[in-house]
Coordinates of C-alpha atoms in Angstrom, one line a residue:
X1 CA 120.2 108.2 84.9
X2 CA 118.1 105.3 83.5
X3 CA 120.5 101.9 83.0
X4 CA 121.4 100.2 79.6
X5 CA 120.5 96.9 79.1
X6 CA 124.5 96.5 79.2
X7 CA 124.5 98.2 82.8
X8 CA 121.5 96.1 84.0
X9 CA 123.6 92.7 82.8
X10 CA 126.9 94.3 84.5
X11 CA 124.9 95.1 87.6
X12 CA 123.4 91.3 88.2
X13 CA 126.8 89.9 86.9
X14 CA 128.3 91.1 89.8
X15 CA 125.4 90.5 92.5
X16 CA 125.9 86.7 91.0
X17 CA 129.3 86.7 91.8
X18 CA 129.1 87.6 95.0
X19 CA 127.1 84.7 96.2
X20 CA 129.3 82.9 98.1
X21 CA 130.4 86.3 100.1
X22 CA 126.9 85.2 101.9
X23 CA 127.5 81.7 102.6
X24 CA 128.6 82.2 106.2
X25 CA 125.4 82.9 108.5
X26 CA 127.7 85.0 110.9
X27 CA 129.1 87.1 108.2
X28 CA 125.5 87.8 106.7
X29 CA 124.2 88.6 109.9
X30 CA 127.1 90.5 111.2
X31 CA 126.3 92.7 108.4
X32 CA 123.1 93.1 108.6
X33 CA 123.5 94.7 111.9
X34 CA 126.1 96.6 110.6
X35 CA 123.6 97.7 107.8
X36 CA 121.5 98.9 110.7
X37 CA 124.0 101.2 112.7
X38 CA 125.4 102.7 109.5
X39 CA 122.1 103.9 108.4
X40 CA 121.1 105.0 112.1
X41 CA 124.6 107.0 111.6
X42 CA 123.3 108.5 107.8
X43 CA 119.8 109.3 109.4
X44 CA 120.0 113.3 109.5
X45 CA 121.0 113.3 105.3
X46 CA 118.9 110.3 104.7
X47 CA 115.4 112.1 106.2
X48 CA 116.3 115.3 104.6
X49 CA 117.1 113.7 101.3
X50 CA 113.8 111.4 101.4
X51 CA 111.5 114.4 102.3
X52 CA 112.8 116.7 99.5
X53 CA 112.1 113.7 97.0
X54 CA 108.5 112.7 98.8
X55 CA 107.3 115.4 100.9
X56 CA 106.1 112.9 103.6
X57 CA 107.6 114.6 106.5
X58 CA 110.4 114.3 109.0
X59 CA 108.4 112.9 111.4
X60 CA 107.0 109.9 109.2
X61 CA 110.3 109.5 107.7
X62 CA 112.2 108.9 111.0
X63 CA 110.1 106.5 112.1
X64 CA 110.0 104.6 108.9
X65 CA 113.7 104.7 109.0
X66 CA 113.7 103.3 112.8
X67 CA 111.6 100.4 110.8
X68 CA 114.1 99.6 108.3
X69 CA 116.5 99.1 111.1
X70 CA 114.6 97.3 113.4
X71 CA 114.1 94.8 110.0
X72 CA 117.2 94.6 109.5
X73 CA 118.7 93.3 113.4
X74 CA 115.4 91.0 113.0
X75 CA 116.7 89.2 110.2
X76 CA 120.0 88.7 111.8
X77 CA 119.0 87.3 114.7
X78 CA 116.9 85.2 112.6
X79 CA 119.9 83.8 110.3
X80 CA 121.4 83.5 113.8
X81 CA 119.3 81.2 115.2
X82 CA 118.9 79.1 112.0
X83 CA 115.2 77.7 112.3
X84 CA 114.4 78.9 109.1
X85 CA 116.6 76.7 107.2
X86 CA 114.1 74.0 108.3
X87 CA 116.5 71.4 108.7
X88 CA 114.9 68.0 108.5
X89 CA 116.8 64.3 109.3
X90 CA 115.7 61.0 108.7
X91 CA 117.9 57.7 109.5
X92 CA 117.5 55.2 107.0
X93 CA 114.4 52.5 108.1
X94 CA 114.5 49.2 106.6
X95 CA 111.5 48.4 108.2
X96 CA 109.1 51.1 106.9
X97 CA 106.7 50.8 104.2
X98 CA 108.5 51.8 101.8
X99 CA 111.8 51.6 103.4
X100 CA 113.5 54.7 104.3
X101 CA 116.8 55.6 103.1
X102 CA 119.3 58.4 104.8
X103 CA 117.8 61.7 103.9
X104 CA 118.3 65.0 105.1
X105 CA 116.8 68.2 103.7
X106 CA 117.5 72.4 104.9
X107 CA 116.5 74.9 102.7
X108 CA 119.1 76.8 100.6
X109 CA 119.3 80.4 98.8
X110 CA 118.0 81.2 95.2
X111 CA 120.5 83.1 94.2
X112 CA 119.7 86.8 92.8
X113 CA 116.7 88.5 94.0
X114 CA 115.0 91.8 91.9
X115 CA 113.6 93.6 94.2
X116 CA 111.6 96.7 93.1
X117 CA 111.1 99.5 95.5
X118 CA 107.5 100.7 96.4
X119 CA 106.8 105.0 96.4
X120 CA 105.0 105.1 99.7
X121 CA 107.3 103.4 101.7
X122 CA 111.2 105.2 100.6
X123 CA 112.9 102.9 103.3
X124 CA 110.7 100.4 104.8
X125 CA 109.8 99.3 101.5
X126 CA 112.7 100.2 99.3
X127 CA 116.6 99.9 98.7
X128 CA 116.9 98.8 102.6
X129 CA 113.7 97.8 103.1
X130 CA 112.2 94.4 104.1
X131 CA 112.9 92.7 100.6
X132 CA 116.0 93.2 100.6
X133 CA 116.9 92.7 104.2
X134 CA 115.6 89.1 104.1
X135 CA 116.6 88.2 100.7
X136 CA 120.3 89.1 102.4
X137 CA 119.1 86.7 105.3
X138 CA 118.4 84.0 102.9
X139 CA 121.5 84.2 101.1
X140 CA 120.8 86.1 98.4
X141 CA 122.8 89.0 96.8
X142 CA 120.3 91.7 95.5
X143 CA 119.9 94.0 92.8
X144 CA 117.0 96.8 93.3
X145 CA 115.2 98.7 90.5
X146 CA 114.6 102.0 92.5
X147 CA 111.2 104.0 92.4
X148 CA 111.3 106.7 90.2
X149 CA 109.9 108.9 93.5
X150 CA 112.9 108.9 95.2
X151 CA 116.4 108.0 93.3
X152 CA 118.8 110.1 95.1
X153 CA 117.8 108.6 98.5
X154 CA 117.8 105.2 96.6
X155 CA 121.7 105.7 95.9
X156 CA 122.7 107.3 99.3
X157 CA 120.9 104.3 101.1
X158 CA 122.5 101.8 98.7
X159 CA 126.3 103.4 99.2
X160 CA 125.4 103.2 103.3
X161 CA 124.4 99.0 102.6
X162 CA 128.0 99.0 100.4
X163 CA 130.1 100.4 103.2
X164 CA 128.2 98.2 105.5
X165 CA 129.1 95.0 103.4
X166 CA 132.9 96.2 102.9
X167 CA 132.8 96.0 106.6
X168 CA 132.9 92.5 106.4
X169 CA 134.7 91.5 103.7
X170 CA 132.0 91.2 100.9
X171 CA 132.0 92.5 97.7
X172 CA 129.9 95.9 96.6
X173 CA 127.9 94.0 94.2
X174 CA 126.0 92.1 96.7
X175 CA 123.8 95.1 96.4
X176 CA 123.3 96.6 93.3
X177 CA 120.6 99.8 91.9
X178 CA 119.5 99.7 88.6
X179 CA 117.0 102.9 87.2
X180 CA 114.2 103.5 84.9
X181 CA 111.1 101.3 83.6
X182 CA 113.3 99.7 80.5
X183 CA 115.6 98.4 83.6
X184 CA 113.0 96.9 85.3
X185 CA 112.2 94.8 82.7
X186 CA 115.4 93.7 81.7
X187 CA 115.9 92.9 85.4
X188 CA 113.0 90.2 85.5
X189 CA 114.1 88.1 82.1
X190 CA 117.8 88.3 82.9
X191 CA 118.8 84.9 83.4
X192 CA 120.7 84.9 86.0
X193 CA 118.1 86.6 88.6
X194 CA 116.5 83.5 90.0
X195 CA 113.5 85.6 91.8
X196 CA 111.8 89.1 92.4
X197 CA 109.9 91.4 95.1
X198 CA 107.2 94.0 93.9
X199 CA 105.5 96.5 95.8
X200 CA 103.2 98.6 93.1
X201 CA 100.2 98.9 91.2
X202 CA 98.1 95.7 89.8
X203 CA 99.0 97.5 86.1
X204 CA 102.8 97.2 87.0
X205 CA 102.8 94.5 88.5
X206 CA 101.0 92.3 86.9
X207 CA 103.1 92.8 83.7
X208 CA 106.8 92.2 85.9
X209 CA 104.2 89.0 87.1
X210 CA 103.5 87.9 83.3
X211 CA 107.2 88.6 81.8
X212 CA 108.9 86.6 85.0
X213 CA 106.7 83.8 84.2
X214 CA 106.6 84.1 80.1
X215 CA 111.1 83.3 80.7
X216 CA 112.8 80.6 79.3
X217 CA 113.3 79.5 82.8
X218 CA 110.3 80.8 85.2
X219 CA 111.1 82.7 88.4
X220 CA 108.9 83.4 91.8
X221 CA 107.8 86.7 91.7
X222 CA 106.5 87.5 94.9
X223 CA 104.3 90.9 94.3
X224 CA 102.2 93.0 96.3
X225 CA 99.7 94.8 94.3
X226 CA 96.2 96.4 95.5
X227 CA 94.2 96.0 98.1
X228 CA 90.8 97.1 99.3
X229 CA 90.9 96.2 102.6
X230 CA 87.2 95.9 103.6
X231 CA 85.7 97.0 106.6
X232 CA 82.9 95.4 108.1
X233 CA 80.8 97.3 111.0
X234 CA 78.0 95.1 112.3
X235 CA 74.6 96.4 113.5
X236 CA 75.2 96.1 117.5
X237 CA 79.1 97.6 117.0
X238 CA 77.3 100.8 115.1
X239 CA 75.2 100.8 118.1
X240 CA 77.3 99.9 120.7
X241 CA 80.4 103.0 119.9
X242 CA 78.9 104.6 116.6
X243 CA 81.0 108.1 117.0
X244 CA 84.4 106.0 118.1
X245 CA 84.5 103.8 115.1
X246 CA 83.9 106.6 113.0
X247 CA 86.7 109.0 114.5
X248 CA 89.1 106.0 114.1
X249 CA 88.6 105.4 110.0
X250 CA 88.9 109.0 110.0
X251 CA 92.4 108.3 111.4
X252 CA 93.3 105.3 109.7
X253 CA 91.6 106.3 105.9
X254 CA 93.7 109.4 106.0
X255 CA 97.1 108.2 107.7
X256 CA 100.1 109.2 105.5
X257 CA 97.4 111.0 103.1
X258 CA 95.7 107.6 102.6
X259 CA 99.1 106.7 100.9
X260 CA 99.1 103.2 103.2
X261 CA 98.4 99.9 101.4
X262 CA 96.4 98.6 104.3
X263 CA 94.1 102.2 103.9
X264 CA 90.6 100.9 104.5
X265 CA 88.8 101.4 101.0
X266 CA 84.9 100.0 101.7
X267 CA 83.5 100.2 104.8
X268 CA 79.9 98.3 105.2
X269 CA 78.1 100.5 107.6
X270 CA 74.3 99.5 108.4
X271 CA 71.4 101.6 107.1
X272 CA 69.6 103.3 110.3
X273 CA 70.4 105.4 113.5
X274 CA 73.0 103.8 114.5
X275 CA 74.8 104.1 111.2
X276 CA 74.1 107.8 110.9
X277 CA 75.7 108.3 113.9
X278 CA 78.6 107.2 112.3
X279 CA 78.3 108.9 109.6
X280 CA 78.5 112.1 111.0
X281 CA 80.9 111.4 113.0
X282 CA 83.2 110.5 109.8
X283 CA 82.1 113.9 108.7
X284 CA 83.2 115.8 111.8
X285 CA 86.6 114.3 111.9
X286 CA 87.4 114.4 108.1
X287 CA 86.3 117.5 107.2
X288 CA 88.6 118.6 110.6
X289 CA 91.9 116.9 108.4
X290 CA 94.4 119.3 106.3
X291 CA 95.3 118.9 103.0
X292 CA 97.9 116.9 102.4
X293 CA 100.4 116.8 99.8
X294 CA 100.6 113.3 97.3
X295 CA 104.2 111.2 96.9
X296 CA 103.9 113.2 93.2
X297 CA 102.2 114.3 90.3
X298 CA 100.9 111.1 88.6
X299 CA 99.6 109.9 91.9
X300 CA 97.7 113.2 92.7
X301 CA 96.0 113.2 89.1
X302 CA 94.8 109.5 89.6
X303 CA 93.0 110.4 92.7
X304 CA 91.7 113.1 91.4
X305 CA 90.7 111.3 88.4
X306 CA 89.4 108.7 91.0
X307 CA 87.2 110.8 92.9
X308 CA 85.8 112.5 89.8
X309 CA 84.4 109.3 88.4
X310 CA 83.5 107.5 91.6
X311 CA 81.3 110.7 92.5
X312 CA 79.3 110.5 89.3
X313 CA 78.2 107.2 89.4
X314 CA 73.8 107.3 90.5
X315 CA 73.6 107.1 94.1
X316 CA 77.1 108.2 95.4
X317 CA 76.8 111.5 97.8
X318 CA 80.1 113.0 99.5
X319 CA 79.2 114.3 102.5
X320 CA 83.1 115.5 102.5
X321 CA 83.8 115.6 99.0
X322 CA 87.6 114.6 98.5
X323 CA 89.6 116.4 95.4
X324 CA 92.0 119.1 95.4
X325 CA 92.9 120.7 98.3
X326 CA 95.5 123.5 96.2
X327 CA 98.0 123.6 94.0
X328 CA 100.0 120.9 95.1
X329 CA 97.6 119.2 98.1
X330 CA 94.6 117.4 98.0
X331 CA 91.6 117.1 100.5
X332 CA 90.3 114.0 102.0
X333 CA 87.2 112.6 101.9
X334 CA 84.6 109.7 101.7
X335 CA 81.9 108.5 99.4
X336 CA 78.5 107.0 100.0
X337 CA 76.7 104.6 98.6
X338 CA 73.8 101.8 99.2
X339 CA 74.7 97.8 99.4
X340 CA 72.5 97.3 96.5
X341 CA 74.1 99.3 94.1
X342 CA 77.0 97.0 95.2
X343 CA 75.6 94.2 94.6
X344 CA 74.0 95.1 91.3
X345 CA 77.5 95.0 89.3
X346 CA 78.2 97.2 86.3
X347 CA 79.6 100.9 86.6
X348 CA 79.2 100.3 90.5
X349 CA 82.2 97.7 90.5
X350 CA 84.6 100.8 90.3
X351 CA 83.5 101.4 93.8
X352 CA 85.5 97.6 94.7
X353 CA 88.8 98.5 93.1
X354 CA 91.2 100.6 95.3
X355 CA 91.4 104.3 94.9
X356 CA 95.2 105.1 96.0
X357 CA 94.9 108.6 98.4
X358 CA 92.5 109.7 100.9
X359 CA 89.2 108.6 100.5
X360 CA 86.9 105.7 101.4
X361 CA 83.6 104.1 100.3
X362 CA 80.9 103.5 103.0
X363 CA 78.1 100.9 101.6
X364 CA 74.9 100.9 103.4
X365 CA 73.6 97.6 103.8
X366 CA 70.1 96.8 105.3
X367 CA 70.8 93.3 107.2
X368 CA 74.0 90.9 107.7
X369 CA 73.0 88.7 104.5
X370 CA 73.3 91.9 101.9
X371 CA 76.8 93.3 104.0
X372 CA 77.6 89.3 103.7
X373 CA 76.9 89.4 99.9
X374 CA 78.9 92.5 99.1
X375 CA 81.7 90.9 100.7
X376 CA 81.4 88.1 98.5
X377 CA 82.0 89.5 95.5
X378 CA 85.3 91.5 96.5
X379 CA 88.9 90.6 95.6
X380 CA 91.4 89.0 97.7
X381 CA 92.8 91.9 100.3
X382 CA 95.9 92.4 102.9
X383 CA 93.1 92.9 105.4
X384 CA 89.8 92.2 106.2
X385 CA 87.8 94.1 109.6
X386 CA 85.2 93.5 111.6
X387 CA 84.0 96.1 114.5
X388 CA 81.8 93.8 116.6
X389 CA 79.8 94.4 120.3
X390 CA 81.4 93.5 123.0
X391 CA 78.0 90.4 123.1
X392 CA 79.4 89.3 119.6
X393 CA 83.0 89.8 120.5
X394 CA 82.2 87.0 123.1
X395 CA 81.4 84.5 121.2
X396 CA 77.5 85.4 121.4
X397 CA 75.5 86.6 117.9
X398 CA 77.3 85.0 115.3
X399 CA 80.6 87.1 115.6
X400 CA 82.6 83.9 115.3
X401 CA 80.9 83.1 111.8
X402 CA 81.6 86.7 110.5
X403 CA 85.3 86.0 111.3
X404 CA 85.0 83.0 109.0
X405 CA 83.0 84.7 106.3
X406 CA 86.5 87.1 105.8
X407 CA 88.9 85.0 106.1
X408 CA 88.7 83.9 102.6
X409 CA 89.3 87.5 101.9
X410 CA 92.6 88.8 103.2
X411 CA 95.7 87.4 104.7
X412 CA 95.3 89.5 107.9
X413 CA 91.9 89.2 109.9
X414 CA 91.1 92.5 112.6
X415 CA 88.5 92.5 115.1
X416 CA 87.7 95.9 116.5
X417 CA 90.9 97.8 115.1
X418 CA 92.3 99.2 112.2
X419 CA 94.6 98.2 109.3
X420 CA 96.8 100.7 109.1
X421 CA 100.1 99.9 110.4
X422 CA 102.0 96.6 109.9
X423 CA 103.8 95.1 112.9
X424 CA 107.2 93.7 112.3
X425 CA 107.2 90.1 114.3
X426 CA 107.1 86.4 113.8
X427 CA 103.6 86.3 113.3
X428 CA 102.7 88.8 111.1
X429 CA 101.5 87.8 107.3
X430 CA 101.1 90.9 105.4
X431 CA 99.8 88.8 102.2
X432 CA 96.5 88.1 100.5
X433 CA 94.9 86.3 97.6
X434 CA 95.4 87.7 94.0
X435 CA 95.1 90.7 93.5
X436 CA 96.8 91.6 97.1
X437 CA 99.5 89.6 96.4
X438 CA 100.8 87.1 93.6
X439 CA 102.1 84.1 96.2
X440 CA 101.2 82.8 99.8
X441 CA 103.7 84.4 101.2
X442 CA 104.0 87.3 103.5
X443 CA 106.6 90.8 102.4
X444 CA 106.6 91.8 106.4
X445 CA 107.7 89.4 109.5
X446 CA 110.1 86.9 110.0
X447 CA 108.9 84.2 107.6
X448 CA 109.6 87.0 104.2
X449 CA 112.5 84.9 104.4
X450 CA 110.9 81.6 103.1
X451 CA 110.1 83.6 99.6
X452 CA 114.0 83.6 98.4
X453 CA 115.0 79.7 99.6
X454 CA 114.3 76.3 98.1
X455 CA 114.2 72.8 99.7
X456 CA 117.1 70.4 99.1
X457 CA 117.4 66.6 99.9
X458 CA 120.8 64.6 100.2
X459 CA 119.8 61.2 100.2
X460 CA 122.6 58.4 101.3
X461 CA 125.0 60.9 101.4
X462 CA 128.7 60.4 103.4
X463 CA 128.8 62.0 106.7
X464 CA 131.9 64.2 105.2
X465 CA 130.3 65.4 102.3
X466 CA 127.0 66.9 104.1
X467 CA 126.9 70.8 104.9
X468 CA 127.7 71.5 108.4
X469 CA 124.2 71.5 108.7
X470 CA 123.1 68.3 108.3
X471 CA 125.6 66.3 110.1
X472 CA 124.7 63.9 113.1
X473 CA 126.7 65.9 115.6
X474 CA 124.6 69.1 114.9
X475 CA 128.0 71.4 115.4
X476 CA 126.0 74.7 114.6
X477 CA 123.6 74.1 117.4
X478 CA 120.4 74.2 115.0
X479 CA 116.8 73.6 115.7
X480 CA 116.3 70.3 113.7
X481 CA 113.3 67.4 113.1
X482 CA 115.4 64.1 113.4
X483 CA 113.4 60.9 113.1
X484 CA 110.2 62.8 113.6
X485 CA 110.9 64.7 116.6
X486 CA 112.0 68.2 117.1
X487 CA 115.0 68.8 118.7
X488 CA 116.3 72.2 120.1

């Protein structure tokens, strides 16, 4: 099943050709919607398929699928609307310093986007996930390197986007599905992919990260890659709701089998009482969870592997011991550990690098400058948490200087919630400094769609000559800047 370098070359050849199949925004949003309905039709075979392949339930897989949808009218509406071109007009001003000539700048596609599909996410994140869905927005044809966990819901899901685009007139090689690791490679030097999407490891990629920017020609490669997502849980939250902040990383730490990339991996709990309290009441609710069964093998033996060497380390206890939970399942569980240790480096730094699967890291810390320095020696994160008192929540007690403390941290700051689960809206930036992610951009929201476009200027250009776009009469009806002001 794995492709040839020969069928990898076929596959983009044809995705390049099928560029100006995209050009129109009503076309590409028309099917996108279309995209939508047609999987919506396919959901019965497409759930069934995807839990034989994953084993993350019906349930799960449903709403994931209702996700992928809900992406994929989001994007059109956005090419719709057309703010995201970012179309900028300037009349020429021969009185400015230096004068201004007639420029006028939008934003325009890339051209073919590699997308590689993530395991934990087998739509959202995959052949029809949110890559894809606003690299087609931008303008982009797009050829996916599936995940190895789930090819024959890759194909199904790719023939549905196919049928979808024959719909409306485009070609089939606007989407195309290449498999096995020798095809992801070949898919990141080919020339004539001009960008990529990753959703993996740090080991993979990191490598995809080095190879697209070791080409002849350079391409963005937009990849999300680990993330610890710290927790902090000051002194007066611990005593304020001890047992309820507990219960809830018990939820959130083993959601989806702590498969989640936004699983909260260190949580800074202070020494004392009112951090017992929490502790036990971590205990209660995680030793109350079932075993749950990994996306597959490999993954299963690395958190087992995890667990085993985290555990050995001096001055880690388990009050729930994660590990194997049978045959097939593993248990959840959480690790403890004191701030120092942190902070003293060595051996101990495995307890800052994610563990993929159900488990968490709580660090004791004695007062706000230790849980302060911990934090400042993590990696960048998706998220960053703070549980504060309802008197620091206020603005009272430093709570607004804790904010600022993570925000260096992760791309997404909580107060008094939990990471797990990623909103799809305008606003939402699921990004973070390296290691999180390898660019400023977000992989979830509206503005994914910035990753896959490039500014373009025409200066002094005729009025006949200009994209539809750009002309004085605005016959699109877009949201432009002319002369400085926005215009709607």
């Amino acid at each position: 099943m794995e492709a040839t370098a020969q069928e990898v070359d076929e596959v983009v050849r044809a995705a390049h050709a099928a560029r100006a199949s995209l050009a129109d925004r009503t076309v590409r949003a028309a099917f996108l919607r279309t995209a939508a309905e047609q999987l919506e039709a396919a959901r019965d075979g497409l759930v069934e398929t995807a839990d034989a392949e994953t084993a993350l339930g019906p349930v799960r897989l449903t709403g994931e699928l209702a996700r992928t949808c809900f992406q994929l009218r989001a994007f059109a509406d956005i090419v719709e609307e057309g703010a995201f071109l970012d179309v900028v007009i300037n009349h020429p001003d021969a009185t400015a310093t230096p004068p201004i000539p007639d420029l006028r700048r939008l934003k325009v596609p890339l051209g073919v986007v590699a997308v590689y599909a993530a395991s934990n996410f087998p739509f959202a994140f995959s052949v029809a996930g949110g890559d894809t869905a606003s690299a087609l927005a931008a303008g982009c044809p797009v050829v996916v390197k599936s995940h190895p966990g789930h090819p024959a819901l890759s194909e199904l899901v790719a023939k549905v986007l196919r049928r979808a685009a024959a719909a409306h007139g485009i070609p089939a090689g606007v989407l195309g599905l290449v498999h096995g690791f020798e095809a992801g490679v070949e898919l990141v030097t080919h020339p004539l992919v001009a960008a990529a999407g990753f959703t993996g490891s740090v080991r993979g990629g990191r490598a995809l990260f080095d190879a697209a920017a070791a080409r002849p020609v350079p391409i963005p490669f937009h990849g999300e890659l680990g993330s610890l997502n710290p927790v902090l849980v000051t002194r007066a939250a611990a005593a304020e709701r001890a047992e309820a902040i507990g219960a809830g990383l018990a939820g959130s730490m083993t959601l989806g089998v702590g498969q989640f990339c936004t699983k909260p991996g260190l949580v800074l709990v202070p020494a004392g009482a009112a951090g017992d309290r929490l502790v036990k009441s971590l205990t209660d609710a995680v030793s109350n969870t079932d075993p749950g069964v990994m996306l597959d093998h490999r993954m299963r033996d690395n958190f087992l592997k995890g667990v085993t060497e985290r555990t050995a380390l001096d001055g880690v206890e388990s009050p729930v011991t994660p590990g194997a939970g049978g045959e097939h399942t593993v248990s959840a569980g959480f690790l403890t550990v004191s701030a120092r240790r942190l902070l003293a480096g060595g051996e101990h730094d495995l307890l800052i690098e994610e563990c993929f699967g159900p488990v968490t890291v709580l660090a004791r810390y004695e007062d706000r400058a230790e849980a302060e320095a911990v934090l400042s020696r993590l990696p960048g994160n998706l998220t960053a948490t703070v549980h504060l008192s309802a008197e620091e929540a206020a603005g009272e007690d430093g709570g607004a200087e804790l904010l600022a403390a993570l925000t260096p941290l992760a791309g997404r700051i909580l107060v008094n919630g939990w990471p797990t689960g990623v909103a799809v809206c305008h606003a939402q930036h699921h990004g973070g400094p390296y290691p999180a992610t390898t660019s400023p951009h977000t992989s979830v929201g509206g503005t994914a769609i910035e990753r896959w476009l490039r500014p373009v200027t025409y200066q002094n250009a005729p009025e006949a000559l200009l994209p539809p776009e750009l002309r004085d009469d605005n016959p699109l009806g877009l949201p432009r800047r002319v002369d400085g002001r926005l215009e709607r």
